[in-house]
Amino acid sequence: MSLIQEIDYGTPVSKAEKTVTLTIDGCDVTVPEGTSLMRAAMEAGIQVPKLCATDMMDAFGSCRLCVVEVEGRNGTPASCTTPVAPGMKVSTQTERLKAIRKGVMELYISDHPLDCLTCAANGDCELQDMAGAVGLREVRYGYEGENHLGKAKDVSNPYFQFDPSKCIVCSRCVRACNEVQGTFALTVEGRGFDSIISAGTSFDNFFSSECVSCGACVQACPTATLEEKAVVEIGTPEHSVVTTCAYCGVGCSFKAEMRGEELVRMVPYKDGKANRGHSCVKGRFALGYATHKDRVLNPMIRDHHSQPWKEVSWEEALSFTAAKIKDIQAKYGRGSVGGISSSRCTNEEVFVVQKLVRAGFGNNNIDTCARVCHSPTGYGLNSTFGTSAGTQDFDSVEDTDVILVIGANPTDGHPVFASRMKKRLRGKPGQPGAKLIVIDPRRIDLVETPHVKADYHLPLKPGTNVAMLTALAHVIVTEGLVNESFVRERCEWDEFQEWAAFVAEERHSPEAVESVTGVPADLVRKAARLYATGGNGAIYYGLGVTEHSQGSTSVIAIANLAMATGNIGRKGVGVNPLRGQNNVQGSCDMGSFPHELPGYRHISVDAVRETFEDLWGVTLDKEPGLRIPNMFDAAVEGTFKGLYCQGEDILQSDPDTKHVSAGLAALELLIVHDLFLNETANYANVFLPGSTFLEKNGTFTNAERRINRVRKVMAPKNGYEDWQVTQMLAQAIGMDMNYAHPSEIMAEIAATTPSFANVSYELLDEKGSVQWPCNEAHPEGSPIMHVDEFMRGKGKFIMTEYVATDERTGPRFPLLLTTGRILSQYNVGAQTRRTGNVVWHDQDLLEIHPHDAEQRGVRDGDWVKLESRSGSTAIMAKVTDRVAPGVVYTTFHHPMTQVNVITTDFSDWATNCPEYKVTAVQISPSNGPTEWQEDYRELTMESRRIVPAEAAE
Amino acid sequence: MERDKLVYMANQIAKFFESAPEGARSKGVADHINKFWEPRMRTQLFERFDAGRTSEMNPLVLEAMDAIRRPEAPQSSGAPNQGDPSLA
Ligand code: SF4
Ligand code: SF4
Ligand code: SF4
Ligand code: FES
């Protein structure tokens, strides 16, 4: 194994189709028009010395190290800023060029500390490399002159440091922050010799500035000026392995750079097709949880959750568990046990869990945490298009003219994709930026961020998405903006006509629903016109759409809009669900829903069951099993007694905590398979330690249906990869399951699931990644779906009647609470709370409009009591006009906040996806945590007691 | 009074299919329930229906009852589908 070195071509690739042929140092090179001389040379294998250029961003031309000579032209142009021209004859190495370069390097080095031997970047420094490349042997100016040495380091960021004395002011960091990340946190201050890099204003450091710690500047820096603290501490890595981030649904590719079994750093991989070399703070830096002291590494059992835990051997834990499962099934029936698979685990692990439940437990009581986030996406897109997935790849955004974001907050939830989106919104010379429509109760960052401003922000009331989307359709139909030729050719025409007549009814007009949505009709009309007529229109949506009692209806309404305007089936358009967790798509694909076998095929279809029955040698139940909320109901009723919960903290993440805890407490067996003693484990009597993504092989499928490899870089600290743990449990209950490697599981998936037929580890290693469907019809996968026809044949328009949620405000609960997430934390925070990321978000805050705050005598930073029909909790207030009057907002990253004590058990009509996004609440001043929170803290402490295993004799 | 969650959910489904084209309404409700409701829930729905506790039910749900599959024998009678646990 060695360190993977990616080629830096110096400038970005040109997308031009026309090519140009020229000669560089006597070699003929053919490249796309618009390519720089530097890149063309590199394509021919000739590396022109450079410092200020790198291929992640546009050339700047400041260092003058990359000069070349061009026959017939005067002077020495910079190769990074000079485009190719047909027939050019270029020389990259002449006496004149050598002298210029030496001179340039001499100046740089005279102002640079010469402590290379003790520098963290020693061996990984472009300045060092270039000094060598140009043959610099002496510095005539001496080192005594005025210089920048000895300046104080800025170590305020938890993950990287800034050492200004090593800065060569190449401005790569500034451009990375502007062009790649889009945060514009850095500037070059001062002029000429005095210029320095500054984060924020001159009073700021990196931490207090706008910096979001994405790491793009660190990556871009050619010197040790911006350097990971881990490299400073550990040293440079010696080998690396390409793997996939385990946090969000963007699915960024990283090189895990290692020294032995120690992870030194994660570096975004330029060939990663989801992230194209970019990263966010979570995937790049928040890895500390993998080695955190809280990780539980030994299996534990107890007879009842009121007792302390007892550490035991794997054999003992598994036989204890298997005996309980057997016992429960004998007493209460085959259907009294079930499992929940995790959207954080690999496809292979999820597949094995559903197999354990269906073939081993003999029922279909298998669900996944995707239930509580994106199940409506599955239902809605399947009903209209015929498949439960987004239609595009992320690259598609580069061809979009109008971006419509609804119920998603990409800069926080899907940061790397948000950076790509912002890049398209800013545009570039010759290509004006895309237009932007944001439909969200809250003024999310995207509405106004440096060099991006939404054309329309529609701040609707929580819970009125369907009314809004149908009003948009009303405008499109009644103003004659339908793409009729597309609809006639691609969709069911009769159904379209019925739908068109329905949405055209006056009661769906923006004017008629204004009182419901709270958005001025005029704004809605303008937004609809822009989406329908502005060119390629693409819709991106998130949990703000799905987590409602009409979540599935909203997804259908979105699909209707895309079909009516012909925005389906090519680059730049489409319907794109932004998935929360890394493998939400994959866990749905892998048959984690109780009514569906892998590949979204209903359990009642005989032929589908037979495929698996033949292979597994069992008879499968043809009835759908329990969904997660049904499991809690059945547990409270006493018919559901045993649950295997893989890598999910249902107690913290599911709504109506009191109902969930009552359900969990009623179980006779609760197996928690996780990295940490999570909140759910308070009620568990078996704990099976899990492994991190760094410790396993497998695949994740991101929001673009892209199957990415996860590669093991260190041995599992708990002894086993998660699929092995499930397999041992399966063996313990008598199943014949003997996979030697996850690739064998993938082979079984491919053999049984038509949309995965061609997927194999060999293909993934060869291509880097593929997007399903990947089969005979699409041998290398499908970046864009529904190109010539919909998966279901003709697109289906479905009527979307707005039904107000029954969770309404009234005199007792006059405010609407909606929930979301922030950049530095992830989901219930079990991982991110155990990393340096806590410096950005040490507790959940309640955002409240100044008007509502004043009425209640609440000031910024006060503790307030947040009360709903379900319960109450206490939380600190943040007064801000980001939220509209009447709306309050919070995140749910910290267990003590217990936001889900507040949320209700209302859920989506089609999928039972809980209605997290709307709860009627009241707020009043308070002194601190509520009684429930205090009791809960106590319970948690109690239930986490561990008695270590007795030492062997 | 606690709302009857099961009936509430059935009514939610009915509400959606109320706007479906003529002829696809009660069928839509029945199909949906057959596809997604596990036997326990369908049994509980029939218990209410058979006992005449239908006053809270949306008319479309009532219309759909005919086409909703009655669960076969409850799952608790089935034998576990597994061999002898080797480690137990
Ligand atoms: S910090 Fe690094 S990237 Fe930024 S200007 Fe200085 S040397 Fe260049
Ligand atoms: S870490 Fe990212 S956001 Fe922060 S300054 Fe660097 S590029 Fe900008
Ligand atoms: S955007 Fe998502 S996948 Fe990419 S690094 Fe961040 S958390 Fe990981
Ligand atoms: S690399 Fe071209 S001017 Fe710096």
Short mmCIF file of N, CA and C and ligand atoms in Angstrom, two decimals, chain A residues 162 166-174 197 217 220-223 225-226, ligand 1:
data_model
loop_
_atom_site.label_atom_id
_atom_site.label_comp_id
_atom_site.label_asym_id
_atom_site.label_seq_id
_atom_site.Cartn_x
_atom_site.Cartn_y
_atom_site.Cartn_z
N PHE A 162 -3.18 27.95 11.52
CA PHE A 162 -2.74 28.91 10.52
C PHE A 162 -1.46 29.56 11.04
N LYS A 166 4.65 31.26 7.49
CA LYS A 166 4.99 30.37 6.37
C LYS A 166 4.21 30.71 5.11
N CYS A 167 3.41 31.75 5.18
CA CYS A 167 2.51 32.07 4.06
C CYS A 167 3.26 32.73 2.92
N ILE A 168 2.99 32.30 1.70
CA ILE A 168 3.61 32.91 0.53
C ILE A 168 2.60 33.78 -0.23
N VAL A 169 1.44 33.99 0.35
CA VAL A 169 0.38 34.83 -0.22
C VAL A 169 0.07 34.46 -1.67
N CYS A 170 -0.08 33.18 -1.89
CA CYS A 170 -0.45 32.73 -3.23
C CYS A 170 -1.95 32.86 -3.45
N SER A 171 -2.68 33.07 -2.37
CA SER A 171 -4.14 33.25 -2.36
C SER A 171 -4.92 32.01 -2.78
N ARG A 172 -4.27 30.86 -2.79
CA ARG A 172 -5.03 29.65 -3.10
C ARG A 172 -6.13 29.41 -2.07
N CYS A 173 -5.81 29.71 -0.81
CA CYS A 173 -6.82 29.49 0.24
C CYS A 173 -8.02 30.40 0.05
N VAL A 174 -7.75 31.65 -0.32
CA VAL A 174 -8.84 32.61 -0.50
C VAL A 174 -9.74 32.14 -1.64
N ILE A 197 -2.89 37.02 4.76
CA ILE A 197 -4.20 36.39 4.67
C ILE A 197 -4.92 36.61 5.98
N CYS A 217 -9.41 25.25 2.16
CA CYS A 217 -8.22 26.10 2.14
C CYS A 217 -6.99 25.32 2.59
N ALA A 220 -5.86 23.35 -0.20
CA ALA A 220 -5.29 24.14 -1.30
C ALA A 220 -3.92 24.70 -0.95
N CYS A 221 -3.64 24.87 0.31
CA CYS A 221 -2.41 25.56 0.71
C CYS A 221 -1.19 24.74 0.31
N PRO A 222 -0.27 25.36 -0.45
CA PRO A 222 0.90 24.61 -0.90
C PRO A 222 1.98 24.47 0.17
N THR A 223 1.82 25.18 1.27
CA THR A 223 2.84 25.17 2.31
C THR A 223 2.23 24.64 3.62
N THR A 225 1.36 26.53 5.98
CA THR A 225 0.68 27.65 6.63
C THR A 225 -0.66 27.22 7.20
N LEU A 226 -1.44 26.56 6.35
CA LEU A 226 -2.69 25.96 6.82
C LEU A 226 -2.45 24.47 6.87
S1 SF4 C 1 -2.18 30.39 3.60
FE1 SF4 C 1 -1.34 28.94 2.15
S2 SF4 C 1 -2.76 29.03 0.44
FE2 SF4 C 1 -3.16 30.82 1.64
S3 SF4 C 1 -1.93 32.38 0.70
FE3 SF4 C 1 -0.71 31.52 2.36
S4 SF4 C 1 0.49 29.93 1.40
FE4 SF4 C 1 -1.13 30.45 -0.04
#
